[in-house]
Amino acid sequence: VRLPDGCNVVNAHADIQEAVTRAKGTGEWLTDFYIAGDRLENWIQKGEIRMCTIGKTAFILRERPAFWQTYFVSPDKASLAADLKAFLSDSDEKLAIFTLGNVDELHETIENAGMRFYTGLDRVSKFVKEVGTPRFADNAELAISGDGVEIQQIMFDTLDPYSDQIPDIDEIEKMITNQSVIVIRNQINSEIEAVYCWTRQGIANKDNYLMSREKYRKQFVGIKIMDAYFAYAADVKRHTGWIRDNNIASKLVNDRFGFKADGFRQEVFVYNI
């Protein structure tokens, strides 16, 4: 691993909090680091997080299978531009940064530091005026414990590893435990044809993922799993997900079910990718 000197493994949540507080300064600080609570603690316990401070900017890195997901906390644009450039000059690793919210403000800053714009993702939402009673569609069922390995493989085969933030197997298994994953299984060999998973938050479902095996797509399994999802999630008032700029198939399916872009956007920048 070649990262800047001082990028050490994080062993405690408090270490990150202290570095973030220092980097914020007293003005209008900039960040793409919105991870906290049990999720961050899980990553720390698995040894996936490293952190360092370059100049005035704190960089938090999460090790992924193919790259390092890179977060920053910086007091201002000038500091971020200079510190990110210095950070990149001392790294040979594959890196990706996700910006959220003020993407226009950060786009030029991050590109000028040496990263390449990779793609964007728009958040889409659907609001339901009247909720109903959840039910199971005949062709779908809840995923069961142990399905995480197969589901993650479908994710790697279907999604973009650098921009779609594919969850770890233990995170998928947690969604399964929370009854937030439904699947369509092949009636002959029992393999999973399509998956829909989400995170429940009150009366809303967020971070929805739709995936299907390519060999079953001509059988419209994407539409079938969406139908099954809305039957099962009939008591949910708001549904949200993210669609990558070049994911035309996902756009078509989400348009069919009434999802609309709501103005929130992420941009992904990469280095050595």
Coordinates of C-alpha atoms in Angstrom, one line a residue:
V1 CA 0.0 0.0 0.0
R2 CA 1.4 3.4 -1.0
L3 CA -0.5 6.1 0.7
P4 CA 0.9 9.4 2.2
D5 CA 2.9 9.1 5.4
G6 CA 0.7 9.1 8.4
C7 CA -2.2 7.3 6.8
N8 CA -2.6 4.8 9.6
V9 CA -5.3 2.3 10.5
V10 CA -8.0 3.9 12.7
N11 CA -8.8 2.0 15.9
A12 CA -11.3 4.2 17.6
H13 CA -14.2 6.4 16.5
A14 CA -12.9 9.2 18.7
D15 CA -9.7 9.5 16.7
I16 CA -11.8 10.4 13.6
Q17 CA -14.0 12.9 15.6
E18 CA -10.9 14.7 16.8
A19 CA -9.3 15.0 13.4
V20 CA -12.6 16.1 11.8
T21 CA -13.1 18.8 14.5
R22 CA -9.7 20.2 13.9
A23 CA -10.1 20.2 10.1
K24 CA -13.5 22.0 10.2
G25 CA -12.0 25.2 11.5
T26 CA -14.5 27.9 12.3
G27 CA -15.9 28.9 8.8
E28 CA -17.9 27.2 6.2
W29 CA -16.1 23.9 6.0
L30 CA -16.3 21.3 3.1
T31 CA -16.8 17.6 3.4
D32 CA -18.1 14.4 1.8
F33 CA -17.9 12.4 5.0
Y34 CA -21.4 11.7 6.3
I35 CA -20.7 8.2 7.8
A36 CA -21.4 7.8 11.5
G37 CA -22.8 5.5 14.1
D38 CA -22.9 1.7 13.8
R39 CA -21.9 1.8 10.2
L40 CA -18.7 3.6 10.8
E41 CA -17.9 1.5 13.9
N42 CA -18.4 -1.6 11.9
W43 CA -15.8 -0.4 9.3
I44 CA -13.4 0.5 12.1
Q45 CA -13.8 -2.9 13.7
K46 CA -13.0 -4.6 10.4
G47 CA -9.8 -2.6 10.0
E48 CA -11.0 -0.9 6.8
I49 CA -10.4 2.7 7.8
R50 CA -7.2 4.7 7.6
M51 CA -6.8 8.4 8.2
C52 CA -4.2 11.2 7.8
T53 CA -4.0 15.0 7.8
I54 CA -2.4 16.8 5.0
G55 CA -2.1 20.5 5.5
K56 CA -5.4 21.6 7.0
T57 CA -7.5 18.8 5.5
A58 CA -8.3 15.4 7.1
F59 CA -8.5 12.5 4.7
I60 CA -10.5 9.4 5.8
L61 CA -10.0 6.3 3.6
R62 CA -12.0 3.1 3.5
E63 CA -10.5 0.1 1.8
R64 CA -12.7 -1.5 -0.8
P65 CA -12.0 -4.6 -2.9
A66 CA -10.7 -2.6 -5.9
F67 CA -9.9 0.9 -4.6
W68 CA -9.8 3.2 -1.6
Q69 CA -13.0 5.3 -1.1
T70 CA -11.7 8.6 0.0
Y71 CA -13.4 11.2 2.2
F72 CA -12.2 14.7 3.1
V73 CA -13.0 17.3 5.7
S74 CA -11.4 20.7 4.9
P75 CA -11.9 24.3 6.2
D76 CA -12.2 25.9 2.7
K77 CA -11.8 25.3 -1.1
A78 CA -8.3 26.7 -1.2
S79 CA -7.1 24.3 1.5
L80 CA -8.9 21.3 -0.1
A81 CA -7.3 22.1 -3.6
A82 CA -3.8 22.3 -2.2
D83 CA -4.0 19.5 0.3
L84 CA -5.7 17.0 -2.1
K85 CA -3.0 17.7 -4.7
A86 CA -0.4 17.0 -2.1
F87 CA -2.2 13.9 -1.0
L88 CA -2.4 12.5 -4.6
S89 CA 1.2 13.2 -5.3
D90 CA 2.2 10.8 -2.6
S91 CA -0.1 8.0 -3.5
D92 CA 0.0 5.2 -6.1
E93 CA -3.3 3.6 -5.0
K94 CA -6.6 3.6 -6.8
L95 CA -8.8 6.3 -5.2
A96 CA -12.4 7.5 -5.6
I97 CA -14.1 10.5 -4.1
F98 CA -17.9 11.0 -3.9
T99 CA -19.2 14.5 -3.6
L100 CA -22.8 15.2 -2.5
G101 CA -24.8 18.4 -2.5
N102 CA -22.5 21.3 -3.6
V103 CA -21.2 19.3 -6.6
D104 CA -20.8 22.4 -8.8
E105 CA -18.7 24.1 -6.3
L106 CA -16.3 21.2 -5.8
H107 CA -16.1 19.8 -9.4
E108 CA -13.4 22.2 -10.6
T109 CA -11.5 22.1 -7.3
I110 CA -11.2 18.3 -7.3
E111 CA -10.4 18.0 -11.0
N112 CA -7.7 20.7 -10.8
A113 CA -6.1 18.8 -7.9
G114 CA -5.5 15.8 -10.2
M115 CA -8.6 13.6 -10.1
R116 CA -10.7 12.6 -13.1
F117 CA -14.5 13.0 -13.2
Y118 CA -15.9 9.5 -13.6
T119 CA -19.6 9.7 -13.4
G120 CA -22.6 11.3 -11.6
L121 CA -25.6 9.8 -9.8
D122 CA -29.0 11.5 -9.4
R123 CA -31.2 10.7 -6.5
V124 CA -34.7 9.7 -7.6
S125 CA -37.8 9.6 -5.3
K126 CA -41.3 8.4 -5.4
F127 CA -44.0 9.7 -3.0
V128 CA -47.1 7.6 -2.2
K129 CA -50.2 9.5 -1.0
E130 CA -52.0 6.6 0.4
V131 CA -50.3 3.6 2.0
G132 CA -51.7 0.1 2.0
T133 CA -51.1 -3.3 3.7
P134 CA -47.8 -5.1 2.8
R135 CA -48.2 -8.4 1.0
F136 CA -46.0 -10.8 -0.9
A137 CA -46.2 -11.2 -4.7
D138 CA -46.5 -14.8 -5.8
N139 CA -43.1 -14.9 -7.5
A140 CA -41.0 -13.2 -4.8
E141 CA -39.8 -13.9 -1.3
L142 CA -37.6 -12.5 1.4
A143 CA -34.0 -13.3 1.1
I144 CA -32.7 -15.7 3.8
S145 CA -29.6 -15.9 5.9
G146 CA -26.6 -17.0 3.8
D147 CA -27.9 -15.4 0.6
G148 CA -25.5 -12.5 1.0
V149 CA -22.6 -14.1 -0.9
E150 CA -24.8 -14.7 -4.0
I151 CA -26.4 -11.3 -3.8
Q152 CA -23.0 -9.6 -3.5
Q153 CA -21.8 -11.5 -6.6
I154 CA -24.9 -10.3 -8.5
M155 CA -24.1 -6.7 -7.4
F156 CA -20.5 -7.0 -8.7
D157 CA -21.8 -8.4 -12.0
T158 CA -24.5 -5.7 -12.3
L159 CA -23.3 -2.5 -10.6
D160 CA -20.3 -0.3 -11.1
P161 CA -17.7 -1.0 -8.4
Y162 CA -16.4 2.5 -8.3
S163 CA -19.7 4.5 -8.1
D164 CA -22.4 2.3 -6.8
Q165 CA -20.9 1.7 -3.3
I166 CA -21.5 -2.1 -3.2
P167 CA -22.0 -3.2 0.5
D168 CA -20.0 -5.8 2.2
I169 CA -21.5 -9.3 2.8
D170 CA -22.1 -8.6 6.5
E171 CA -24.0 -5.4 5.6
I172 CA -26.1 -7.4 3.1
E173 CA -26.8 -10.0 5.7
K174 CA -27.9 -7.3 8.1
M175 CA -30.4 -6.0 5.5
I176 CA -31.6 -9.6 5.2
T177 CA -32.0 -9.9 9.0
N178 CA -34.0 -6.6 8.9
Q179 CA -36.2 -8.1 6.2
S180 CA -35.1 -5.5 3.7
V181 CA -34.2 -7.7 0.8
I182 CA -36.5 -9.5 -1.6
V183 CA -35.5 -11.9 -4.3
I184 CA -37.0 -13.8 -7.3
R185 CA -35.6 -17.4 -7.4
N186 CA -35.4 -19.6 -10.5
Q187 CA -38.0 -22.4 -10.1
I188 CA -35.6 -25.0 -11.5
N189 CA -32.2 -24.4 -10.0
S190 CA -33.2 -22.0 -7.1
E191 CA -30.5 -19.4 -8.1
I192 CA -31.5 -15.8 -7.6
E193 CA -32.7 -14.1 -10.8
A194 CA -33.3 -10.6 -9.3
V195 CA -32.8 -8.7 -6.1
Y196 CA -34.3 -5.6 -4.6
C197 CA -32.9 -4.3 -1.3
W198 CA -33.3 -1.1 0.7
T199 CA -32.8 0.6 4.1
R200 CA -35.9 1.3 6.1
Q201 CA -36.0 4.7 7.9
G202 CA -39.3 5.4 9.6
I203 CA -42.0 5.7 6.9
A204 CA -39.3 5.9 4.1
N205 CA -37.1 3.4 2.3
K206 CA -33.8 4.8 1.1
D207 CA -30.7 3.6 -0.8
N208 CA -32.7 1.2 -2.9
Y209 CA -30.8 -1.3 -5.1
L210 CA -32.3 -3.1 -8.1
M211 CA -30.2 -5.9 -9.6
S212 CA -30.9 -8.8 -12.0
R213 CA -28.8 -11.5 -13.7
E214 CA -28.3 -10.6 -17.3
K215 CA -29.5 -14.0 -18.6
Y216 CA -32.9 -13.4 -17.1
R217 CA -33.5 -9.8 -18.2
K218 CA -35.4 -10.7 -21.3
Q219 CA -37.9 -12.2 -19.0
F220 CA -38.5 -8.8 -17.5
V221 CA -37.4 -9.8 -14.0
G222 CA -36.4 -6.2 -13.2
I223 CA -40.1 -5.1 -13.6
K224 CA -41.3 -8.2 -11.8
I225 CA -39.1 -7.5 -8.7
M226 CA -40.2 -3.9 -8.7
D227 CA -43.8 -5.0 -8.7
A228 CA -43.0 -7.3 -5.8
Y229 CA -41.2 -4.6 -3.9
F230 CA -44.1 -2.2 -4.0
A231 CA -46.5 -4.9 -2.9
Y232 CA -44.2 -5.7 0.0
A233 CA -43.5 -2.1 0.9
A234 CA -47.1 -0.9 0.5
D235 CA -46.9 0.9 3.9
V236 CA -44.0 3.1 2.8
K237 CA -44.7 6.7 1.8
R238 CA -41.4 7.6 0.3
H239 CA -38.9 5.6 -1.8
T240 CA -35.5 6.9 -2.9
G241 CA -32.5 5.5 -4.8
W242 CA -29.6 6.6 -6.9
I243 CA -29.2 6.2 -10.6
R244 CA -25.8 6.4 -12.4
D245 CA -25.7 8.7 -15.4
N246 CA -25.0 5.9 -17.9
N247 CA -27.4 3.4 -16.4
I248 CA -30.1 3.6 -19.0
A249 CA -31.9 0.4 -18.1
S250 CA -32.3 1.5 -14.5
K251 CA -33.6 4.9 -15.6
L252 CA -36.2 3.2 -17.8
V253 CA -37.4 0.9 -15.0
N254 CA -37.5 3.7 -12.4
D255 CA -39.4 6.0 -14.8
R256 CA -41.9 3.2 -15.4
F257 CA -42.6 3.1 -11.6
G258 CA -42.9 6.8 -11.1
F259 CA -39.5 7.7 -9.7
K260 CA -38.4 11.3 -10.4
A261 CA -35.1 13.1 -10.0
D262 CA -35.4 15.3 -6.8
G263 CA -32.4 17.6 -7.3
F264 CA -29.8 15.8 -5.2
R265 CA -26.8 14.7 -7.0
Q266 CA -23.5 12.9 -6.4
E267 CA -20.4 13.1 -8.5
V268 CA -17.6 10.5 -8.5
F269 CA -14.0 11.4 -9.2
V270 CA -11.2 8.8 -9.5
Y271 CA -7.4 8.6 -9.5
N272 CA -5.3 5.8 -11.1
I273 CA -8.6 4.2 -12.4

